[in-house]
Short mmCIF file of C-alpha atoms in Angstrom, two decimals:
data_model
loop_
_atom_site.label_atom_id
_atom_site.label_comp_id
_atom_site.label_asym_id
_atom_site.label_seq_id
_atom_site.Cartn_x
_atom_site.Cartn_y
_atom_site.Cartn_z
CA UNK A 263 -18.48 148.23 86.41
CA UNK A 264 -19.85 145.50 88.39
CA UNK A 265 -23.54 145.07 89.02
CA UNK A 266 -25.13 145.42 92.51
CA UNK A 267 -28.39 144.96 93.61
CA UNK A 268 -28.05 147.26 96.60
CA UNK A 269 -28.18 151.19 96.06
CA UNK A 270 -25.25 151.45 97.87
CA UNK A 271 -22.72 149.56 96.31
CA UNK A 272 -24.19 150.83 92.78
CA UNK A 273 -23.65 154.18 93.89
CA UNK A 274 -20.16 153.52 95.42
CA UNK A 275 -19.75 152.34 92.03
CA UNK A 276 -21.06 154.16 89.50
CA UNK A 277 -19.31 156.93 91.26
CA UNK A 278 -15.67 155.83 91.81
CA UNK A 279 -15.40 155.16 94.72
CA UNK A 280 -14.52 151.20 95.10
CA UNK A 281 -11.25 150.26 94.91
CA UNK A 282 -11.45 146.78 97.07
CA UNK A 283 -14.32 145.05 98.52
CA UNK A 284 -13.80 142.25 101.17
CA UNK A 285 -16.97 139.99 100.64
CA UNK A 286 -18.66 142.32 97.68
CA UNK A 287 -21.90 139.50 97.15
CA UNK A 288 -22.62 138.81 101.01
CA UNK A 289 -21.95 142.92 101.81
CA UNK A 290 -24.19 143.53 98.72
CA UNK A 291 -26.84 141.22 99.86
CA UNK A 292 -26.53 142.70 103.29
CA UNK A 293 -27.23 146.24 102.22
CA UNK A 294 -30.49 145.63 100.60
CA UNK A 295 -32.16 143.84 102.84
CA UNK A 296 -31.57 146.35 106.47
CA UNK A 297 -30.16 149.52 107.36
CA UNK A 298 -25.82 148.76 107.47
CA UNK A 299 -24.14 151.01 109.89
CA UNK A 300 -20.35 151.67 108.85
CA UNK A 301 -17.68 154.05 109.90
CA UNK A 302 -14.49 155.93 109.02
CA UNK A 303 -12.29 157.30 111.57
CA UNK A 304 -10.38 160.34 111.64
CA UNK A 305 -7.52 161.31 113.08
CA UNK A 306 -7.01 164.79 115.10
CA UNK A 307 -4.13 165.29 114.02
CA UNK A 308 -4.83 169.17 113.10
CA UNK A 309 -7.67 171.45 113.51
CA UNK A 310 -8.74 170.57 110.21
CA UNK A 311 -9.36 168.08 107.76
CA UNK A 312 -7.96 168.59 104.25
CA UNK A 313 -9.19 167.67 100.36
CA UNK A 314 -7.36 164.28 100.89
CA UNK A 315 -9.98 163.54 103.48
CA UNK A 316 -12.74 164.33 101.33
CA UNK A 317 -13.30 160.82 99.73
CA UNK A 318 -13.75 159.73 102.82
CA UNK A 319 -16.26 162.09 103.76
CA UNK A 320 -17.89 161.63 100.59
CA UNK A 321 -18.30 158.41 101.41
CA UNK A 322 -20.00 158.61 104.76
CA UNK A 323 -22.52 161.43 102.85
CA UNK A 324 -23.30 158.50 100.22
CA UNK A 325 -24.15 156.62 102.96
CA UNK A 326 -26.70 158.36 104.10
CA UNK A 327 -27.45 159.16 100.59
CA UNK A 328 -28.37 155.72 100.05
CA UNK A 329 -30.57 154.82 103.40
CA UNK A 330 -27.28 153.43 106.15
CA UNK A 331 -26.10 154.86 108.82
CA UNK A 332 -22.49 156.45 109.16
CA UNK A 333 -20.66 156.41 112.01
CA UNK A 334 -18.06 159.19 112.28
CA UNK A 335 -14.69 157.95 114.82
CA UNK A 336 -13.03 160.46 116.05
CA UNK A 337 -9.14 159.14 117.07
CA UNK A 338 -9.02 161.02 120.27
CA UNK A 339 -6.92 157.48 121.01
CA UNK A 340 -5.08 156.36 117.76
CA UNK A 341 -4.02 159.87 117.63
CA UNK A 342 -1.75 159.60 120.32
CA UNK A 343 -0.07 156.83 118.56
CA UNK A 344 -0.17 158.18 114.96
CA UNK A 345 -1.09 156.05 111.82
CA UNK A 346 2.21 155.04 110.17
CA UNK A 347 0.72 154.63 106.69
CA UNK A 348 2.33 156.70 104.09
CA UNK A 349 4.95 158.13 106.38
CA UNK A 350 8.37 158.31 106.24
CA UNK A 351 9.11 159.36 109.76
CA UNK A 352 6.66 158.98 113.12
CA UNK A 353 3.86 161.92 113.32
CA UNK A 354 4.71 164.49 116.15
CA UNK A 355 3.08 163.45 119.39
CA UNK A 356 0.22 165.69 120.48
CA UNK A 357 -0.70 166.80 124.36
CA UNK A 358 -4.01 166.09 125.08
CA UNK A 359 -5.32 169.41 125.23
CA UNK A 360 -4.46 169.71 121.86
CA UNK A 361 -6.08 166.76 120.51
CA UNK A 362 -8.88 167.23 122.08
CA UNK A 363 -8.79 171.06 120.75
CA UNK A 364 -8.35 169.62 117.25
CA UNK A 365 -11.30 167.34 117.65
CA UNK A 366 -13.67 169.86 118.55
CA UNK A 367 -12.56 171.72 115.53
CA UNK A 368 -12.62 168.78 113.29
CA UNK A 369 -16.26 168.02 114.29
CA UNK A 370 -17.88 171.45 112.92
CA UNK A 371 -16.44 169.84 109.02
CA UNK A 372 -19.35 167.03 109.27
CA UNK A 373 -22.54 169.17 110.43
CA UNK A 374 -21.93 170.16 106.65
CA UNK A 375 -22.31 166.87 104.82
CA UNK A 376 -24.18 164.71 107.41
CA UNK A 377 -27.60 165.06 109.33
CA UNK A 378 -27.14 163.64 113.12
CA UNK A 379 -29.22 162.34 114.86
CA UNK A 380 -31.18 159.62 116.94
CA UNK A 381 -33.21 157.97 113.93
CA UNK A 382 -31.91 154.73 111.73
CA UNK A 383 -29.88 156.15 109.10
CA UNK A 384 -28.85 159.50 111.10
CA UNK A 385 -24.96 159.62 111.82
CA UNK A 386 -23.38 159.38 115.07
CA UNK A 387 -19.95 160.24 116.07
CA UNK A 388 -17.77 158.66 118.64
CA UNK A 389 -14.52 158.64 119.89
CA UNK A 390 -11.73 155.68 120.13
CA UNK A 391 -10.50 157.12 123.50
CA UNK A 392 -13.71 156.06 125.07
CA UNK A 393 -12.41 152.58 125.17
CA UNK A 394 -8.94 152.81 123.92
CA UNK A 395 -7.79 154.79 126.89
CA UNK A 396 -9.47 152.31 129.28
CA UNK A 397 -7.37 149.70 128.01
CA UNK A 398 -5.08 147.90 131.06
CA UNK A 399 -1.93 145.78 128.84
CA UNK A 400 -1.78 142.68 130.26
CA UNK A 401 -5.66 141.76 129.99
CA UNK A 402 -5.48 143.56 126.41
CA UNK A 403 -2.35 141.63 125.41
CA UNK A 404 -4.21 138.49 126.43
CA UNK A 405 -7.89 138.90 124.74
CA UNK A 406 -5.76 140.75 121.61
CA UNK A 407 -2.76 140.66 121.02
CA UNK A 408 -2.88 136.59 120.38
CA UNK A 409 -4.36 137.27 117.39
CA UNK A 410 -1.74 139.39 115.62
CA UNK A 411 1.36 137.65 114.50
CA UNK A 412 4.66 139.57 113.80
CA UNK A 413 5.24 137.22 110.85
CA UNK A 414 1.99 139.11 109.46
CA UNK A 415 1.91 142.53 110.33
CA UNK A 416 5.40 142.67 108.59
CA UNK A 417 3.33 141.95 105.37
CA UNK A 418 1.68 144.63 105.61
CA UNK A 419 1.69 148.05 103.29
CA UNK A 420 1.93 150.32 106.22
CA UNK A 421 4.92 148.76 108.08
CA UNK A 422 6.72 146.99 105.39
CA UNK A 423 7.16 150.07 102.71
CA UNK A 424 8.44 151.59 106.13
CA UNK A 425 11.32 149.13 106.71
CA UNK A 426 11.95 149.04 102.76
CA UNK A 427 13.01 152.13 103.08
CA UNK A 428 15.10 151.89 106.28
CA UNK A 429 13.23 154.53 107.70
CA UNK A 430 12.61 153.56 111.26
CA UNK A 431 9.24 152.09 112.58
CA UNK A 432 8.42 152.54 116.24
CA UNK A 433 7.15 149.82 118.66
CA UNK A 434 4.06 152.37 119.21
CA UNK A 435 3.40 152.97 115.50
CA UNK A 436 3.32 149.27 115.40
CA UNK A 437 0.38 148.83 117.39
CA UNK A 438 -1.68 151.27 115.74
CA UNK A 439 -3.23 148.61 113.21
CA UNK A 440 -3.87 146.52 116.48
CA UNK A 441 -5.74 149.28 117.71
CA UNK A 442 -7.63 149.86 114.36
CA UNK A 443 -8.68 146.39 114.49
CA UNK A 444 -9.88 146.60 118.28
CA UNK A 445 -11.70 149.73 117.30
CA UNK A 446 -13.59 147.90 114.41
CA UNK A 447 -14.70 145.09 116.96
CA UNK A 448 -15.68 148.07 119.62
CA UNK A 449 -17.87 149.73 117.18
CA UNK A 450 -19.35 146.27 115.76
CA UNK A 451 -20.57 145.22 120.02
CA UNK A 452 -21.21 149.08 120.94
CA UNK A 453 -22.91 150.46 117.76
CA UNK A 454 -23.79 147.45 115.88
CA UNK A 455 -21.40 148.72 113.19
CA UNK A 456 -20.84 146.31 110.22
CA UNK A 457 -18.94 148.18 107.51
CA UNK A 458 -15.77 149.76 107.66
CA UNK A 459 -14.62 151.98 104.62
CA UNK A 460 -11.04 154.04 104.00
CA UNK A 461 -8.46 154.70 101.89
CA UNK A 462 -6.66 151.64 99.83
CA UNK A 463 -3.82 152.42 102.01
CA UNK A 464 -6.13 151.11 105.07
CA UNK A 465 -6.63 147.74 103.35
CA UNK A 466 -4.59 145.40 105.89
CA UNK A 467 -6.07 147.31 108.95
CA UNK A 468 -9.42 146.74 107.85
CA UNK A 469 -8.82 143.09 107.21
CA UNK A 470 -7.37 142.89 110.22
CA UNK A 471 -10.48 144.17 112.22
CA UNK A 472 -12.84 141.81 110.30
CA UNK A 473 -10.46 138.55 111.53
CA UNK A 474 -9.94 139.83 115.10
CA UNK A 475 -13.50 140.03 115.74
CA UNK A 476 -15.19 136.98 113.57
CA UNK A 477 -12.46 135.21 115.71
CA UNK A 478 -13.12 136.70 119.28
CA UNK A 479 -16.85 137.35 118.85
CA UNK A 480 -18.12 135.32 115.57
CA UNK A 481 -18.72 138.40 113.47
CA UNK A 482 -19.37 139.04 110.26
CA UNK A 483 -18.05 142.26 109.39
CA UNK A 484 -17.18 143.75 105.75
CA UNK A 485 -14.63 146.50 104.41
CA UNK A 486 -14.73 148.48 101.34
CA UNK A 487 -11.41 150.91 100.45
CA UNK A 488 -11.54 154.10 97.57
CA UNK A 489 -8.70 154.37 94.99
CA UNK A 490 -5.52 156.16 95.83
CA UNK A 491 -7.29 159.80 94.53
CA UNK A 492 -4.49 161.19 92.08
CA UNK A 493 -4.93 164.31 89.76
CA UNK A 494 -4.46 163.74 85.70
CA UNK A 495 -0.71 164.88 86.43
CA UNK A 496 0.06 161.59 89.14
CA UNK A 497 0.32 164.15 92.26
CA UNK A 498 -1.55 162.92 95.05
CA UNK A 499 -5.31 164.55 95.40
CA UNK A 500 -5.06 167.76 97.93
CA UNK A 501 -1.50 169.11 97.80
CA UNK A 502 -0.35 171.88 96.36
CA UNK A 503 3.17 174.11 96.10
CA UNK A 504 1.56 176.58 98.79
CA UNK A 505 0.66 173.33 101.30
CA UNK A 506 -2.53 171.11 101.91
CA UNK A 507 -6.02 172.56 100.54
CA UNK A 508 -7.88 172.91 104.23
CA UNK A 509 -11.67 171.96 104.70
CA UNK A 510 -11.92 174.66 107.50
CA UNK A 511 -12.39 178.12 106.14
CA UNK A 512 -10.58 179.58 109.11
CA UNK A 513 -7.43 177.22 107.58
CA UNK A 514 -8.03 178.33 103.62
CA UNK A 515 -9.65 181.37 102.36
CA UNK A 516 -13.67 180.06 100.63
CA UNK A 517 -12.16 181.85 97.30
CA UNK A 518 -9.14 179.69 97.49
CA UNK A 519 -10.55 177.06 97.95
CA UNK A 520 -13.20 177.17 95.18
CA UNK A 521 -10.25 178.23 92.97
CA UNK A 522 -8.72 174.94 94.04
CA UNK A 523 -11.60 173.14 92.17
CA UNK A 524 -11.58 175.47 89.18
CA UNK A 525 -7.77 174.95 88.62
CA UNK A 526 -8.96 171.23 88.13
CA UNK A 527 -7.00 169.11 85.34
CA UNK A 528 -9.38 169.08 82.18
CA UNK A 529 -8.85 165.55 82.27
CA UNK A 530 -9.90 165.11 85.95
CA UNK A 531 -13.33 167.26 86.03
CA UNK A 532 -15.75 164.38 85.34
CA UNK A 533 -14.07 162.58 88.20
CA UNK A 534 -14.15 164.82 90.70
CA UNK A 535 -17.64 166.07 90.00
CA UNK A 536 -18.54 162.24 90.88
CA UNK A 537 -16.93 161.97 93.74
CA UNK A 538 -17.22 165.43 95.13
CA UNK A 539 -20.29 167.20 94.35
CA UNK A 540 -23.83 165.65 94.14
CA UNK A 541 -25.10 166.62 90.37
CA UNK A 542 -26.84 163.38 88.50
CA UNK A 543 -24.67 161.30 86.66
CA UNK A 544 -26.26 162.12 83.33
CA UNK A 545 -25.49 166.11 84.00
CA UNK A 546 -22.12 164.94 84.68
CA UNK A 547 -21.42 163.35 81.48
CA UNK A 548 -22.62 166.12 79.38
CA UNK A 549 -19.88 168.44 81.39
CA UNK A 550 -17.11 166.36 80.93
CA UNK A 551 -17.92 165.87 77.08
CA UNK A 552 -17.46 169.53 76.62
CA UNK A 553 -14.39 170.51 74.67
CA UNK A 554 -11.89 173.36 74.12
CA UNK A 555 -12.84 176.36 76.52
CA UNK A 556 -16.02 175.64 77.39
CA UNK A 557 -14.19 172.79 79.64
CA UNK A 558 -13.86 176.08 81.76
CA UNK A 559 -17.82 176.22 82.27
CA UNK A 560 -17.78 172.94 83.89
CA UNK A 561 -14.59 173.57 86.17
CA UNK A 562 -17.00 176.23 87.35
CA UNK A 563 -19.92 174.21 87.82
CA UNK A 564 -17.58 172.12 89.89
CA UNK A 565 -16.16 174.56 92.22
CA UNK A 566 -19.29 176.46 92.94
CA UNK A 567 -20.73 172.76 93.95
CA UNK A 568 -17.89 171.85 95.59
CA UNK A 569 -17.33 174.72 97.81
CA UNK A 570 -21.52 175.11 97.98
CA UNK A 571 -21.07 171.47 99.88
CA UNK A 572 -18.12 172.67 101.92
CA UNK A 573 -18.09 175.89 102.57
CA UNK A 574 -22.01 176.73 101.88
CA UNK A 575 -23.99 178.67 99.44
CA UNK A 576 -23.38 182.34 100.25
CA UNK A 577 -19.48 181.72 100.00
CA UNK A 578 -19.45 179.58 96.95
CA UNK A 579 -21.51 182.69 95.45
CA UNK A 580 -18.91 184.73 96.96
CA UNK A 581 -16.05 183.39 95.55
CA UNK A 582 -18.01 182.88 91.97
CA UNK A 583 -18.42 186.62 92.23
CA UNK A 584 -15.07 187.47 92.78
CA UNK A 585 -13.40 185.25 90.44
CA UNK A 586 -15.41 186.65 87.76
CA UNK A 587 -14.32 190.33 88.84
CA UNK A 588 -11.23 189.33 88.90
CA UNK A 589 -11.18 187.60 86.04
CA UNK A 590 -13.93 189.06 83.61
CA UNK A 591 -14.16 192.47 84.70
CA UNK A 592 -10.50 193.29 85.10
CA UNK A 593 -11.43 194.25 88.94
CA UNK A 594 -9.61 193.25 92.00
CA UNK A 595 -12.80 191.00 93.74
CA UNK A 596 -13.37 191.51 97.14
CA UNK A 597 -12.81 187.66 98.45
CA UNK A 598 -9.06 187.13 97.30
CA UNK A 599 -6.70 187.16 100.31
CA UNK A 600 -5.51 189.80 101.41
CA UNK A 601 -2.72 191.16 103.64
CA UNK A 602 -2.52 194.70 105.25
CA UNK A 603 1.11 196.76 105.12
CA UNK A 604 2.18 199.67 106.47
CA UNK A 605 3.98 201.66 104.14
CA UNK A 606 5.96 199.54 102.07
CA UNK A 607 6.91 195.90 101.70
CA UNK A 608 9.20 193.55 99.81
CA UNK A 609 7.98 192.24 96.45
CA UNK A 610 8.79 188.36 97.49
CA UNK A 611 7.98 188.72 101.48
CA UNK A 612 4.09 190.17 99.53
CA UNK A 613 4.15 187.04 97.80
CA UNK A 614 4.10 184.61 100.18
CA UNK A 615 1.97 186.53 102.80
CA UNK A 616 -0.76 186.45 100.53
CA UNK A 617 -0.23 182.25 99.65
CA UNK A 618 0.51 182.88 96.47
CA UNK A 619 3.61 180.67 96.94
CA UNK A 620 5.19 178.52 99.52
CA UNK A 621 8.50 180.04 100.12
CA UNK A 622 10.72 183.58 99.14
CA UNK A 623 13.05 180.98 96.60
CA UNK A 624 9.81 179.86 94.72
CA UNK A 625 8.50 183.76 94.52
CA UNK A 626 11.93 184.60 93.13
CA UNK A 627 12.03 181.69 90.61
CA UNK A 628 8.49 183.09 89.59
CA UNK A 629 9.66 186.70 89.40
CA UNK A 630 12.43 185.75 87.24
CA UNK A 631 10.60 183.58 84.85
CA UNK A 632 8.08 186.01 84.36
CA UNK A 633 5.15 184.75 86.02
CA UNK A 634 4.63 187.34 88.70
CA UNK A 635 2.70 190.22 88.14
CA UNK A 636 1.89 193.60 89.74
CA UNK A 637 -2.29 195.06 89.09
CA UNK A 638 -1.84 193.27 85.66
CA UNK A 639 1.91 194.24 84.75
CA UNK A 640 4.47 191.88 84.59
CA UNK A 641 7.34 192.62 86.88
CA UNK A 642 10.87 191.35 86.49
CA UNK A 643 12.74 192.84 89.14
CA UNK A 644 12.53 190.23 92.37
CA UNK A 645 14.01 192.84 94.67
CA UNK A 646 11.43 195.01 94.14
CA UNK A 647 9.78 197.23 96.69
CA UNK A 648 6.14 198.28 97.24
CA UNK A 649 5.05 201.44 98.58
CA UNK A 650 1.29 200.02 99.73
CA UNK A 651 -0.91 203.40 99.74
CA UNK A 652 -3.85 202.14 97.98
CA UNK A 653 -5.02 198.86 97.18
CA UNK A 654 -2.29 196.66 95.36
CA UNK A 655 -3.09 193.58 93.18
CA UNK A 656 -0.29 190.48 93.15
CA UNK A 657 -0.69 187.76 90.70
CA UNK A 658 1.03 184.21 90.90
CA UNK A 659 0.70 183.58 86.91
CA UNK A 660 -3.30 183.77 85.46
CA UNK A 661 -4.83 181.80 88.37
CA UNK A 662 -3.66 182.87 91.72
CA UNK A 663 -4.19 186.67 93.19
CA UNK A 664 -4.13 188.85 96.32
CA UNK A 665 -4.27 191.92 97.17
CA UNK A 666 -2.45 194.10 99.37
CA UNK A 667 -3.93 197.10 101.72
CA UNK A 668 -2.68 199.90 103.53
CA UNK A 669 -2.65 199.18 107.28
#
């Protein structure tokens, strides 16, 4: 660990969370002395965010946590582009009504971690569109696009591991790190913004902000990116066989999602009770010293604080609750999804209406190997039937369960 002077850089981290720093002395200086505003922006590309977001979130939260002042982008304008990083293929484009009905969903996800407001260190949130969509070409071309060489962008992450893999790039995905660098020098003249933070993948966009406007305006801007967020196993942070783990409760079930944190790696709990929950660091390090099965204490202690930050208090109690009927007292909890049926319904088509898997091949492959079971019996038969005249219990190995009800 590197020693800061600021809070904020300490806690960054102390905590994880720095993976690259541009100017880490000058930024560090910076953030003692006054009150640094600093943004992430999000793209509305669904109605909600996901786990993978949640670093960045996090971020924002420690922020505030620390005395600055977060500023929350909205990409009601890079979103009709789409961010090219990490894909192999361009994003679908989006109508505008449906961005815009994303972004009003995605909004209601930071009234949980955040306190807005109109005083020094409260957030804000804007959106890219305000200026992006105001943009005429020529003009922009001229003040911007001088800047940006092709010999360059090429270079970077985001477009060359693109071309490496012959996949193809589009001139419009192209000019999204353009327009991540125009947004940067935006927010810096509108909002006095002087940090931007992201992802390790947003490295060369953030760069590229900090040259475009030191060169057009004489700022001095800084970035700071997180660690690529993998779990002990090497799969990327958030995804799982039955899809992406949804912020929104209206997108994932509270008890799913606090099972999410309690299915944790042993090996990852200490880490993700840094990044994602706010317990003292001390606390911390007596939970991830524990050994054998009382490892399964702290995975609790992480989801209930996880999904407490998330989802609230009264459903990370919920979900608690039921996973310890379910689990402890043999009972069927009354949080676990559910899915209504009337009369009967096929064993595997059951399955996956409840999330328990992704897909009828994977609940077969389950069935067969033994995994699924039927209120607590293991059943072998994959084209079995269910005649669904009382409550029915389904369970995707030890971990994952629903229940089925009579319509």
């Amino acid at each position: 660990m590197t020693s800061y002077r600021s809070s904020l850089l300490r806690l960054l981290d102390e905590r994880g969370y720095v993976h690259q720093i541009t100017d880490a002395a000058a930024l560090d200086a910076l953030a003692e002395e006054t009150v640094v505003p600093g943004y992430i922006g999000f793209d509305c590309t669904a109605p909600s965010l996901h786990v993978g977001n949640l670093v960045s979130i996090m971020l924002l939260r420690r922020m505030q946590q620390t005395g600055h002042k977060p500023i929350v982008v909205m990409g009601g304008g890079t979103t009709k582009i789409g961010d090219p990083s990490g894909k192999d293929e361009s994003r679908q484009l989006l109508t505008e009504e449906k961005i815009e009905a994303n972004k009003a969903s995605i909004r209601r996800i930071f009234e949980r971690f955040l306190t807005f407001g109109d005083g020094p260190t409260d957030a804000v949130m804007v959106d890219n569109a305000e200026w992006l969509d105001q943009l005429d070409y020529i003009p922009f071309l001229r003040e911007v696009g001088r800047h940006f060489t092709i010999n360059r962008m090429l270079t970077f992450d985001s477009v060359k591991l693109r071309l490496e893999r012959e996949q193809p790039l589009t001139f419009l995905e192209f000019n999204y790190m353009i327009m991540q660098a125009y947004d940067f020098m935006q927010l810096a003249r509108r909002v006095g913004c002087r940090l931007q933070m992201g992802g390790s993948d947003q490295w060369g966009n953030i760069v590229n902000g900090i040259e475009l406007s030191r060169r057009i305006d004489g700022a001095e801007l800084y970035g700071v990116t997180t660690p690529l967020i993998t779990t002990a196993d090497g799969a990327k942070m958030g995804k799982t066989a039955a899809g992406a783990v949804w912020l929104h409760e209206d997108s994932l079930p509270s008890y799913d999602y606090w099972q999410f944190w309690r299915n944790a790696h042993d090996a990852d709990v200490g880490k993700f009770l840094r990044l994602f929950t706010d317990l003292p660091l001390d606390e911390i390090a007596r939970l991830e010293a524990l050994g054998g099965s009382e490892i399964n204490e702290a995975k609790k202690v992480l989801a209930n604080a996880a999904t407490a930050l998330c989802r609230g208090q009264e459903a990370a109690d919920a979900a608690a609750e039921t996973a310890r009927t379910t689990f402890e007292a043999g009972g069927a909890g009354e949080d676990l999804p559910t899915h209504a049926v009337a009369g009967s319904i096929g064993l595997l088509d059951a399955m996956v209406a409840l999330g328990l898997v992704a897909s009828k091949g994977e609940a077969r492959r389950l069935v067969q190997q033994g995994g699924a079971r039927i209120d607590g019996v293991a059943v072998s038969d994959p084209m079995a039937v269910l005649a669904v005249t009382a409550p029915v219990k389904l369970s995707e190995g030890k971990k994952k369960h629903g229940v089925l009800t009579p319509a």
